[in-house]
Coordinates of C-alpha atoms and ligand atoms in Angstrom, one line a residue:
M1 CA -0.1 0.2 0.1
I2 CA 2.6 2.6 0.8
V3 CA 4.6 1.3 -2.1
D4 CA 2.1 2.5 -4.5
K5 CA 1.1 5.7 -2.9
F6 CA 4.9 6.7 -2.3
V7 CA 6.5 5.2 -4.9
L8 CA 4.4 3.6 -8.2
E9 CA 1.9 6.8 -7.9
P10 CA 4.5 9.4 -8.3
L11 CA 6.5 7.4 -10.7
D12 CA 3.4 6.5 -13.1
H13 CA 2.7 10.4 -12.9
L14 CA 6.1 11.7 -13.4
L15 CA 6.0 9.4 -16.7
A16 CA 2.4 9.7 -18.2
H17 CA 4.0 12.5 -20.5
L18 CA 6.8 10.2 -21.8
L19 CA 6.2 7.8 -25.0
P20 CA 7.4 4.0 -24.5
W21 CA 10.5 4.4 -26.7
Q22 CA 11.5 7.0 -24.6
I23 CA 11.1 4.9 -21.8
V24 CA 13.4 2.3 -23.1
A25 CA 16.4 4.8 -23.8
L26 CA 15.6 6.2 -20.3
S27 CA 15.6 2.7 -18.6
V28 CA 18.8 1.7 -20.2
T29 CA 20.7 5.0 -19.8
A30 CA 19.6 3.9 -15.4
T31 CA 21.2 0.7 -16.0
C32 CA 24.3 1.9 -17.7
I33 CA 25.0 5.0 -15.2
S34 CA 24.5 2.3 -12.7
I35 CA 26.7 -0.3 -13.7
F36 CA 29.1 2.6 -14.3
L37 CA 29.0 4.2 -10.9
Y38 CA 29.2 0.5 -9.5
K39 CA 32.4 -0.6 -11.4
F40 CA 33.7 2.6 -10.4
L41 CA 33.3 3.0 -6.9
W42 CA 33.5 -0.8 -6.0
Q43 CA 37.0 -1.7 -7.3
D44 CA 39.7 -3.4 -5.0
D45 CA 41.7 -0.2 -4.8
S46 CA 39.5 2.2 -2.4
L47 CA 38.0 5.3 -4.3
F48 CA 40.6 6.9 -1.3
H49 CA 43.7 5.2 -2.4
R50 CA 43.0 5.5 -6.7
G51 CA 42.7 9.5 -5.8
K52 CA 45.4 9.9 -4.0
K53 CA 47.9 8.0 -7.1
F54 CA 46.4 10.1 -9.1
G55 CA 46.9 13.4 -7.3
L56 CA 50.3 12.2 -7.0
R57 CA 50.7 11.7 -11.0
L58 CA 49.1 14.7 -11.3
A59 CA 52.1 16.4 -9.1
R60 CA 54.7 15.0 -10.9
K61 CA 54.0 17.1 -14.1
I62 CA 54.6 20.6 -12.2
P63 CA 57.5 21.5 -13.0
A64 CA 59.8 22.2 -9.5
V65 CA 58.1 19.0 -8.3
R66 CA 59.6 17.2 -12.0
D67 CA 62.7 18.3 -11.7
K68 CA 63.6 18.0 -7.4
I69 CA 62.7 14.3 -8.2
A70 CA 64.8 14.1 -11.3
R71 CA 67.7 15.4 -9.0
E72 CA 67.0 13.0 -6.5
F73 CA 66.8 10.3 -9.2
Q74 CA 69.9 11.4 -10.7
S75 CA 71.7 11.4 -7.9
S76 CA 70.7 8.0 -6.5
K77 CA 71.8 6.7 -9.6
E78 CA 74.9 8.2 -9.1
R79 CA 75.0 6.8 -5.9
I80 CA 74.5 3.3 -7.0
E81 CA 76.5 3.4 -9.5
H82 CA 79.3 4.3 -7.7
D83 CA 78.5 1.6 -5.6
M84 CA 78.6 -0.9 -7.3
L85 CA 80.7 -0.8 -11.0
K86 CA 84.0 -0.8 -9.1
P87 CA 86.3 -2.4 -11.5
L88 CA 87.2 -6.2 -9.7
H89 CA 91.4 -5.6 -10.5
K90 CA 92.7 -3.0 -12.6
D91 CA 94.1 -5.2 -15.1
I92 CA 90.5 -7.1 -15.9
R93 CA 88.6 -5.5 -18.7
P94 CA 84.7 -6.8 -19.6
I95 CA 84.4 -8.8 -22.3
R96 CA 81.4 -8.6 -24.4
E97 CA 81.9 -10.6 -27.2
L98 CA 82.8 -14.2 -27.1
P99 CA 86.0 -14.8 -26.9
S100 CA 88.2 -17.1 -29.1
S101 CA 88.8 -20.6 -27.2
R102 CA 91.0 -20.6 -24.1
S103 CA 92.5 -23.7 -22.0
A104 CA 90.7 -24.9 -18.9
K105 CA 93.8 -23.4 -16.7
D106 CA 93.5 -20.1 -18.0
V107 CA 89.5 -19.5 -17.7
L108 CA 90.5 -21.1 -14.2
D109 CA 92.9 -18.6 -13.3
L110 CA 91.1 -15.9 -14.4
A111 CA 87.6 -17.0 -12.5
V112 CA 89.9 -17.2 -9.5
K113 CA 91.4 -13.4 -10.4
Y114 CA 87.5 -12.3 -10.1
K115 CA 86.9 -13.7 -7.3
S116 CA 89.7 -12.3 -5.5
A117 CA 88.0 -9.0 -6.1
E118 CA 84.9 -10.7 -2.9
T119 CA 85.3 -10.1 0.6
K120 CA 86.0 -12.8 2.7
E121 CA 85.1 -11.2 5.5
W122 CA 82.0 -13.6 5.3
D123 CA 82.0 -13.4 9.7
K124 CA 81.1 -9.4 9.6
L125 CA 78.0 -10.3 6.9
S126 CA 74.5 -10.1 8.0
G127 CA 73.0 -13.8 6.8
T128 CA 73.9 -13.9 2.7
V129 CA 76.4 -16.9 3.8
Y130 CA 75.1 -19.3 6.6
S131 CA 78.0 -21.5 7.4
G132 CA 80.9 -21.9 4.2
S133 CA 83.0 -23.7 5.8
D134 CA 86.0 -25.7 4.3
D135 CA 84.5 -28.8 5.3
L136 CA 81.6 -28.5 3.8
T137 CA 83.0 -26.9 0.6
K138 CA 85.0 -29.9 0.3
L139 CA 81.8 -32.0 0.3
V140 CA 79.3 -29.7 -2.3
T141 CA 82.0 -30.1 -4.7
E142 CA 82.6 -33.4 -4.8
V143 CA 79.0 -34.5 -4.6
Y144 CA 78.7 -31.1 -7.0
S145 CA 81.3 -32.8 -9.5
R146 CA 79.2 -36.1 -10.0
F147 CA 75.5 -35.0 -10.5
A148 CA 76.3 -31.7 -12.7
W149 CA 74.6 -33.4 -15.5
S150 CA 71.8 -34.4 -13.7
N151 CA 68.1 -33.5 -14.5
P152 CA 65.3 -34.5 -12.5
L153 CA 63.2 -34.0 -15.3
H154 CA 64.2 -37.1 -16.5
P155 CA 63.8 -39.4 -13.1
D156 CA 64.1 -43.0 -15.5
V157 CA 67.6 -41.5 -16.4
F158 CA 68.3 -39.8 -12.7
P159 CA 66.8 -42.1 -10.5
A160 CA 69.3 -41.5 -8.2
V161 CA 68.3 -37.9 -8.2
R162 CA 64.7 -38.7 -7.5
Q163 CA 65.1 -40.5 -4.9
M164 CA 67.6 -38.0 -2.9
E165 CA 65.0 -35.3 -3.7
A166 CA 62.0 -37.7 -2.2
E167 CA 64.1 -38.1 0.9
V168 CA 65.1 -34.0 1.4
I169 CA 60.6 -34.1 1.4
R170 CA 60.5 -36.7 3.8
M171 CA 62.8 -36.1 5.9
T172 CA 62.2 -32.2 6.4
C173 CA 58.3 -33.2 6.3
T174 CA 59.0 -35.0 9.6
L175 CA 61.4 -32.5 11.3
F176 CA 58.1 -30.2 11.0
N177 CA 55.9 -33.1 12.4
G178 CA 53.7 -34.1 9.4
N179 CA 52.9 -37.2 9.3
S180 CA 52.9 -39.8 6.4
D181 CA 50.0 -37.9 4.3
S182 CA 52.5 -35.0 4.2
C183 CA 54.1 -33.9 1.5
G184 CA 56.3 -31.4 -0.8
S185 CA 58.6 -30.7 -3.3
M186 CA 62.2 -29.3 -3.7
T187 CA 62.6 -25.8 -5.5
S188 CA 65.2 -22.7 -5.8
G189 CA 64.9 -21.4 -2.8
G190 CA 62.2 -19.2 -0.7
T191 CA 60.7 -17.7 -2.7
E192 CA 59.9 -20.4 -5.4
S193 CA 58.4 -22.1 -2.5
I194 CA 55.8 -19.4 -1.9
L195 CA 55.1 -19.3 -5.2
M196 CA 54.5 -22.7 -5.0
A197 CA 52.3 -22.5 -1.9
C198 CA 50.1 -18.9 -3.5
K199 CA 49.8 -20.7 -7.0
A200 CA 48.3 -24.2 -4.9
Y201 CA 46.1 -21.6 -2.9
R202 CA 45.2 -19.9 -5.6
D203 CA 44.0 -22.2 -8.0
R204 CA 42.5 -24.1 -5.1
A205 CA 40.5 -21.4 -4.4
F206 CA 39.4 -20.9 -8.3
S207 CA 38.0 -24.6 -7.7
L208 CA 35.8 -23.4 -5.0
G209 CA 34.0 -20.9 -7.6
I210 CA 36.0 -17.6 -6.0
T211 CA 37.1 -15.7 -8.8
K212 CA 38.9 -12.9 -7.5
P213 CA 41.0 -14.5 -5.1
F214 CA 43.3 -13.1 -2.3
I215 CA 46.1 -13.5 0.1
V216 CA 46.2 -12.0 3.7
A217 CA 49.4 -11.5 5.3
P218 CA 51.3 -9.6 8.1
V219 CA 52.8 -6.5 6.3
T220 CA 56.1 -8.2 7.8
A221 CA 55.5 -10.9 5.6
H222 CA 58.4 -11.2 3.2
A223 CA 58.2 -9.6 0.0
A224 CA 58.2 -13.3 -2.3
F225 CA 54.1 -13.0 -1.4
D226 CA 53.6 -9.3 -3.0
K227 CA 55.9 -11.3 -5.5
A228 CA 53.8 -14.5 -5.7
A229 CA 50.3 -12.1 -5.9
E230 CA 52.2 -9.9 -9.5
Y231 CA 53.0 -12.8 -10.7
L232 CA 49.4 -14.7 -10.2
G233 CA 47.1 -11.8 -10.6
I234 CA 45.7 -11.8 -7.0
R235 CA 46.0 -9.4 -4.4
I236 CA 47.6 -9.3 -1.0
K237 CA 45.6 -7.8 1.9
H238 CA 48.7 -6.4 4.7
I239 CA 47.4 -6.4 8.1
P240 CA 49.6 -4.6 10.7
V241 CA 52.2 -5.9 13.5
D242 CA 52.1 -4.6 17.0
S243 CA 54.6 -1.5 17.2
V244 CA 56.4 -2.6 20.2
T245 CA 56.2 -6.3 20.2
C246 CA 56.3 -6.6 16.2
K247 CA 53.8 -9.2 16.1
L248 CA 51.0 -9.6 14.0
N249 CA 48.1 -8.3 15.2
I250 CA 45.5 -11.3 15.2
R251 CA 42.6 -9.2 15.5
A252 CA 43.2 -6.8 12.3
M253 CA 43.8 -10.6 10.6
E254 CA 40.9 -11.8 11.4
R255 CA 38.5 -8.8 10.5
A256 CA 40.1 -8.9 6.7
I257 CA 39.4 -12.5 6.3
S258 CA 36.1 -12.7 3.6
S259 CA 34.5 -15.3 1.2
R260 CA 37.4 -14.2 -1.3
T261 CA 40.9 -15.2 1.5
C262 CA 42.7 -18.1 -0.2
M263 CA 45.0 -18.2 2.5
L264 CA 46.4 -16.8 5.4
V265 CA 50.2 -16.2 6.2
A266 CA 52.3 -16.1 9.6
S267 CA 56.1 -16.3 9.6
A268 CA 58.4 -17.9 11.9
P269 CA 59.9 -16.0 11.9
Q270 CA 59.6 -12.9 10.2
F271 CA 62.2 -11.5 8.0
P272 CA 62.7 -7.7 9.2
H273 CA 62.8 -8.3 13.1
G274 CA 63.4 -12.0 13.5
I275 CA 60.2 -11.8 15.5
I276 CA 57.6 -15.3 15.3
D277 CA 54.0 -14.9 14.3
P278 CA 51.3 -15.9 16.6
V279 CA 51.2 -18.9 14.5
E280 CA 48.6 -20.8 16.4
E281 CA 46.4 -18.3 16.9
V282 CA 46.1 -18.1 13.3
S283 CA 46.1 -21.8 12.9
R284 CA 42.7 -21.2 14.6
L285 CA 41.2 -18.6 12.8
G286 CA 42.2 -21.0 9.2
L287 CA 40.5 -24.1 11.2
K288 CA 37.3 -21.7 12.2
Y289 CA 36.6 -19.7 8.6
S290 CA 38.1 -23.1 6.4
I291 CA 41.1 -21.4 4.9
P292 CA 44.6 -22.8 4.4
V293 CA 47.7 -21.1 6.1
H294 CA 50.8 -20.9 5.2
V295 CA 53.6 -20.6 7.9
D296 CA 56.9 -19.1 6.0
C297 CA 59.4 -20.6 8.2
C298 CA 62.3 -19.6 5.0
L299 CA 64.4 -18.7 7.3
G300 CA 64.0 -20.7 10.7
G301 CA 63.7 -23.8 8.6
F302 CA 66.6 -25.3 10.0
L303 CA 66.5 -23.6 13.2
L304 CA 63.2 -23.9 14.6
P305 CA 62.8 -27.5 15.1
F306 CA 65.7 -27.7 16.8
M307 CA 65.3 -24.8 19.8
D308 CA 63.7 -27.1 21.9
K309 CA 66.1 -29.6 22.8
A310 CA 68.6 -26.9 22.3
G311 CA 67.6 -25.4 25.7
F312 CA 65.7 -22.3 23.9
P313 CA 61.4 -23.8 24.4
L314 CA 58.7 -21.9 21.3
L315 CA 55.6 -22.8 21.3
P316 CA 54.3 -24.9 18.5
F317 CA 54.7 -23.5 15.2
D318 CA 54.6 -25.8 12.5
F319 CA 52.1 -29.4 11.5
R320 CA 51.3 -30.4 15.2
L321 CA 49.1 -27.3 14.6
K322 CA 45.7 -28.3 13.4
G323 CA 44.8 -25.7 10.5
V324 CA 48.6 -25.1 9.1
T325 CA 48.3 -26.7 5.7
S326 CA 52.5 -25.8 4.3
I327 CA 55.5 -25.1 5.1
S328 CA 57.9 -23.2 3.6
A329 CA 61.8 -24.4 4.8
D330 CA 65.3 -23.1 3.3
T331 CA 67.7 -25.5 2.8
H332 CA 69.8 -23.0 1.4
K333 CA 70.0 -20.6 4.8
Y334 CA 70.5 -23.0 7.8
A335 CA 69.9 -26.2 6.6
Y336 CA 73.6 -25.0 4.8
S337 CA 73.5 -26.1 1.3
P338 CA 74.6 -23.7 -1.1
K339 CA 72.2 -21.5 -2.9
G340 CA 69.4 -23.0 -5.2
S341 CA 67.4 -24.9 -2.9
S342 CA 64.3 -25.0 -0.5
V343 CA 61.4 -27.2 0.0
I344 CA 57.8 -26.4 0.6
M345 CA 55.5 -28.9 2.1
Y346 CA 51.7 -29.8 2.1
R347 CA 49.9 -31.1 4.8
S348 CA 48.5 -33.5 1.9
D349 CA 48.2 -33.8 -1.5
E350 CA 44.4 -32.5 -1.6
Y351 CA 46.6 -28.7 -2.2
L352 CA 50.0 -29.9 -3.4
H353 CA 47.6 -31.4 -6.8
H354 CA 46.6 -27.4 -6.9
Q355 CA 50.7 -26.5 -7.0
Y356 CA 51.6 -28.9 -10.3
A357 CA 51.3 -27.8 -13.5
V358 CA 50.3 -30.1 -16.5
A359 CA 49.8 -29.6 -20.1
P360 CA 48.1 -32.7 -20.9
D361 CA 47.6 -31.8 -25.0
W362 CA 51.3 -30.2 -26.0
P363 CA 52.8 -32.1 -28.7
G364 CA 56.1 -32.5 -27.4
G365 CA 54.5 -34.6 -25.2
I366 CA 52.0 -35.2 -21.7
Y367 CA 54.0 -32.8 -19.5
A368 CA 53.6 -32.6 -16.3
S369 CA 55.9 -30.5 -13.5
P370 CA 56.0 -29.8 -9.9
S371 CA 56.7 -26.7 -9.5
L372 CA 58.3 -23.4 -11.6
S373 CA 61.2 -24.9 -13.7
G374 CA 61.8 -27.5 -16.2
S375 CA 64.8 -28.6 -15.9
R376 CA 65.9 -28.9 -12.8
V377 CA 69.3 -28.4 -11.1
G378 CA 69.9 -32.4 -9.9
A379 CA 72.9 -31.3 -8.7
S380 CA 71.4 -28.9 -6.2
I381 CA 69.8 -31.6 -4.5
A382 CA 72.5 -33.7 -4.4
T383 CA 74.2 -31.7 -2.8
T384 CA 71.9 -30.2 -0.4
W385 CA 70.9 -34.3 0.5
A386 CA 74.4 -34.7 0.8
V387 CA 74.9 -31.4 3.6
I388 CA 71.9 -32.6 5.3
L389 CA 73.2 -35.8 6.0
Y390 CA 76.5 -34.9 6.7
M391 CA 74.9 -32.2 9.1
G392 CA 72.6 -34.9 10.7
Q393 CA 70.1 -34.4 14.1
D394 CA 73.2 -33.7 16.6
G395 CA 74.9 -31.7 14.2
Y396 CA 71.8 -28.9 13.3
L397 CA 71.3 -29.1 17.3
Q398 CA 74.4 -27.9 18.1
A399 CA 74.7 -25.1 15.3
T400 CA 71.2 -24.1 16.4
R401 CA 72.4 -24.2 20.3
E402 CA 75.7 -22.0 19.0
I403 CA 74.2 -19.7 17.0
I404 CA 70.7 -19.0 19.1
E405 CA 73.6 -18.2 21.8
T406 CA 75.7 -15.6 20.3
A407 CA 72.1 -14.1 18.9
R408 CA 71.5 -13.8 23.1
R409 CA 75.0 -12.5 23.3
L410 CA 75.0 -10.1 20.8
E411 CA 71.4 -9.0 22.0
Q412 CA 72.0 -8.5 25.5
G413 CA 75.5 -6.7 24.4
L414 CA 73.2 -4.0 21.7
R415 CA 71.0 -3.1 24.5
Q416 CA 73.8 -1.9 26.7
V417 CA 75.0 0.6 24.4
E418 CA 73.4 3.6 24.9
H419 CA 70.9 5.6 22.1
I420 CA 70.4 2.1 20.7
S421 CA 67.4 0.4 21.5
I422 CA 66.0 -3.3 19.8
L423 CA 62.9 -4.1 18.3
G424 CA 60.5 -6.7 19.7
Q425 CA 62.0 -8.9 21.4
P426 CA 63.4 -11.5 19.2
E427 CA 63.4 -15.0 19.5
V428 CA 65.6 -16.7 16.9
S429 CA 68.4 -15.6 15.2
V430 CA 67.2 -12.2 13.7
I431 CA 68.3 -8.8 15.7
S432 CA 67.3 -5.7 14.6
F433 CA 67.5 -2.2 16.1
C434 CA 66.9 1.5 15.5
S435 CA 67.3 4.7 17.3
N436 CA 66.0 8.1 18.8
S437 CA 68.9 9.8 18.5
F438 CA 70.4 9.8 15.4
N439 CA 69.2 8.3 11.8
I440 CA 70.4 4.9 11.8
Y441 CA 71.8 4.6 8.5
R442 CA 74.0 6.7 9.1
L443 CA 75.5 3.7 11.7
S444 CA 75.0 0.7 8.7
D445 CA 77.4 3.1 6.2
A446 CA 79.9 3.6 9.8
M447 CA 79.7 -0.1 10.1
G448 CA 80.0 -0.6 6.4
K449 CA 83.3 1.0 6.4
R450 CA 84.4 -1.1 9.1
G451 CA 83.7 -3.8 6.9
W452 CA 80.2 -5.0 8.7
N453 CA 77.0 -5.6 5.9
L454 CA 73.6 -5.0 7.6
N455 CA 70.7 -5.1 6.1
A456 CA 68.4 -2.1 6.4
L457 CA 64.7 -2.1 7.2
Q458 CA 62.5 0.5 7.0
F459 CA 58.9 2.0 8.3
P460 CA 60.4 2.3 10.9
S461 CA 63.6 3.1 10.4
S462 CA 66.0 0.3 11.6
V463 CA 68.9 -2.2 10.6
H464 CA 69.4 -5.5 11.6
I465 CA 71.5 -8.1 11.9
C466 CA 71.1 -12.2 10.8
V467 CA 73.5 -14.4 13.1
T468 CA 75.3 -17.3 11.3
R469 CA 77.8 -20.1 12.2
N470 CA 80.0 -17.5 10.7
H471 CA 79.4 -15.4 13.8
T472 CA 79.5 -17.9 16.2
A473 CA 83.7 -18.1 16.5
P474 CA 85.8 -16.8 19.2
G475 CA 85.5 -12.9 19.2
V476 CA 83.3 -12.2 16.5
V477 CA 80.4 -10.3 18.8
E478 CA 83.1 -8.3 20.9
R479 CA 84.4 -7.2 17.6
F480 CA 80.9 -6.4 16.3
L481 CA 79.6 -4.1 19.6
Q482 CA 82.9 -2.6 20.2
D483 CA 82.9 -1.5 16.5
V484 CA 79.0 -0.3 17.0
R485 CA 80.0 1.2 20.1
E486 CA 82.9 3.7 18.5
C487 CA 80.5 4.3 15.6
V488 CA 78.0 5.4 17.7
E489 CA 79.6 7.5 20.0
E490 CA 81.1 9.1 16.7
I491 CA 77.6 9.8 15.1
V492 CA 76.7 10.9 18.0
K493 CA 79.0 13.7 18.0
N494 CA 77.0 15.1 15.8
P495 CA 73.8 13.8 15.1
G496 CA 72.4 16.4 12.3
E497 CA 75.0 15.8 10.0
K498 CA 73.6 15.2 6.3
T499 CA 73.6 12.0 5.4
S500 CA 75.3 10.0 2.7
G501 CA 75.2 6.4 1.2
M502 CA 72.3 4.2 2.1
A503 CA 71.5 6.5 5.1
A504 CA 70.6 9.1 1.7
I505 CA 69.1 6.8 -0.1
Y506 CA 66.9 5.0 2.4
G507 CA 66.1 8.2 4.2
M508 CA 65.0 9.8 1.0
A509 CA 62.8 6.7 -0.2
Q510 CA 60.9 6.8 2.6
S511 CA 60.0 9.9 2.4
V512 CA 58.6 9.8 -1.2
P513 CA 55.1 10.2 -0.7
D514 CA 54.3 8.8 -4.8
R515 CA 55.9 5.2 -4.3
S516 CA 56.6 5.0 -7.9
V517 CA 59.2 6.9 -7.8
V518 CA 61.1 4.3 -5.6
S519 CA 60.1 1.6 -7.9
E520 CA 62.0 3.5 -10.8
M521 CA 64.9 4.3 -8.5
A522 CA 64.8 0.2 -7.9
W523 CA 64.8 -0.2 -11.5
A524 CA 67.7 2.1 -11.8
Y525 CA 69.5 -0.5 -9.1
L526 CA 67.8 -3.5 -11.1
D527 CA 69.9 -2.1 -14.4
T528 CA 73.2 -1.5 -12.9
C529 CA 74.3 -5.1 -12.1
T530 CA 73.8 -5.7 -15.6
A531 CA 75.6 -3.3 -16.0
L532 CA 79.2 -2.9 -18.0
P533 CA 80.1 0.3 -18.9
D534 CA 83.2 1.5 -20.2
H535 CA 84.2 4.8 -18.1
Y536 CA 83.7 2.6 -15.0
L537 CA 87.2 0.3 -15.9
V538 CA 89.8 3.4 -16.9
E539 CA 90.5 4.7 -13.4
Ligands
LIG1 C1 65.1 -15.9 2.7 C2 63.5 -15.4 3.4 C3 62.6 -15.5 2.3 C4 62.9 -16.2 0.6 O1 64.1 -15.7 0.4 P1 64.8 -16.5 -1.1 O2 66.1 -15.6 -1.0 O3 63.9 -16.6 -2.3 O4 65.6 -17.7 -0.2 C5 61.3 -16.2 2.2 N1 60.7 -15.0 3.8 C6 61.6 -15.4 5.0 C7 61.6 -14.5 6.1 C8 63.3 -15.3 4.3 O5 64.2 -15.0 5.0
LIG2 C1 81.9 -21.7 11.5 C2 82.3 -21.2 9.6 O1 81.6 -21.7 8.8 N1 83.3 -20.6 9.5 C3 83.4 -20.2 8.3 C4 83.5 -18.3 7.9 O2 84.3 -17.8 6.8 C5 85.4 -18.4 6.7 C6 85.4 -17.6 5.1 O3 86.1 -16.2 5.6 C7 85.8 -19.7 6.5 O4 86.6 -20.3 6.1 C8 85.0 -20.5 7.9 O5 85.5 -22.0 7.8

């Protein structure tokens, strides 16, 4: 009745003088406008965000802004080139064309000459080389030489490598308390492992009728998740972490979940601050909403499973938690195998099957591959297998004990340095710190001049050191702390001094509101990585 009186009657009255074709035309136009508005307003990117991007794009057209960006860009580019394109050796000329053949001895001599330009101070690196001990180098190169030509794409030709991969996967699943249903693949590294998990969960979501799936991950989750989202054409929602503990805000994660969520992510530990997310609670969310949970144990891979026994008890983080459906663990970090090796594990093949890629109709044959690569480095599987057997339970336990003890000693020492504070309560091997008194990147620059290679972090400005086996040698922690104290003392004498080097680049990059400018600078960095300019080589 009410509808009749207040809606339909006035509408009739309004349209009474229109011709039928006009009513049809009006309806079509109104429908089109509604669809347009709906599409314009309801996008994955909020209206506010799109407006901001548009505003920043406009701002770049203003001559003063454009010139300032160009100047900053040029000076960053020069700084990057200056740092990276130093000549290796005064009589090494870059090779640009295929030379005529040389003897193996000549080539090896030249390789050794190239190598001599690289640092030998591995105990001054953050992460990067996780062991590098001479006994491992010997084992790895001997095993490599025997498997140099193997390719697990052909298990019929290379059954040994097939079995080695199966054994590495099984040993790793067992280490993470997977039962006999657990399964997985070896990949070329943490990034590929994460990419594969995201691919599996995206395709699982597709199979459930979710057309635009998205990942929900803490903002501190590794950038490999952003890369995966980019490659896979899906979206990622970043969840903030607590500003003091650096731990994932679980309530914010729950609020971000929707019917389109294809996976939840927890890190154990996360790369920036070495903090373990509340994996148990993420697992519970996964069970509550029937969403798969990936635990990124890339860094913690071969440390966390040994920490209880080493005397540093942890809450459960692995397949013991019912909601955890996959785990990535890098063998090329704390399992001490050479780079190019990681394991992605699943609770059952129900998930793994979504990772596989099969082209059943290819004229080249029925093509099936488990992960990103087609042909794979069999030797990398063999060396990983060899290193794992060589280390064994007791070897990893001992290494974990030494590394965590070293990290705790380093943390305690840093806590005593004035003007520096540690972020959160580091639980594993990474310790991040910042300063309220000065620009922390100046400290990493000053330490860099003394040969120490720290990782720069942002939002908030901080740096970290990732403790490896090499730091466990006597005196390394003491030398590090001594250098930190001296550098800090030097810096606070002049806290407002103009920055240079990394400090300047990071300081500037964080203050740029238009993040696409920062991306372009990163392209300049990547371009430099493969550059062979002449002018740097004539000294
Ligand atoms: C190292 C790391 C990764 C993956 O890195 P790769 O360089 O591809 O091996 C992922 N997550 C965390 C927490 C890491 O530390
Ligand atoms: C314990 C360990 O791995 N030590 C290594 C540290 O790095 C040097 C090279 O700088 C190796 O020779 C050591 O064996």
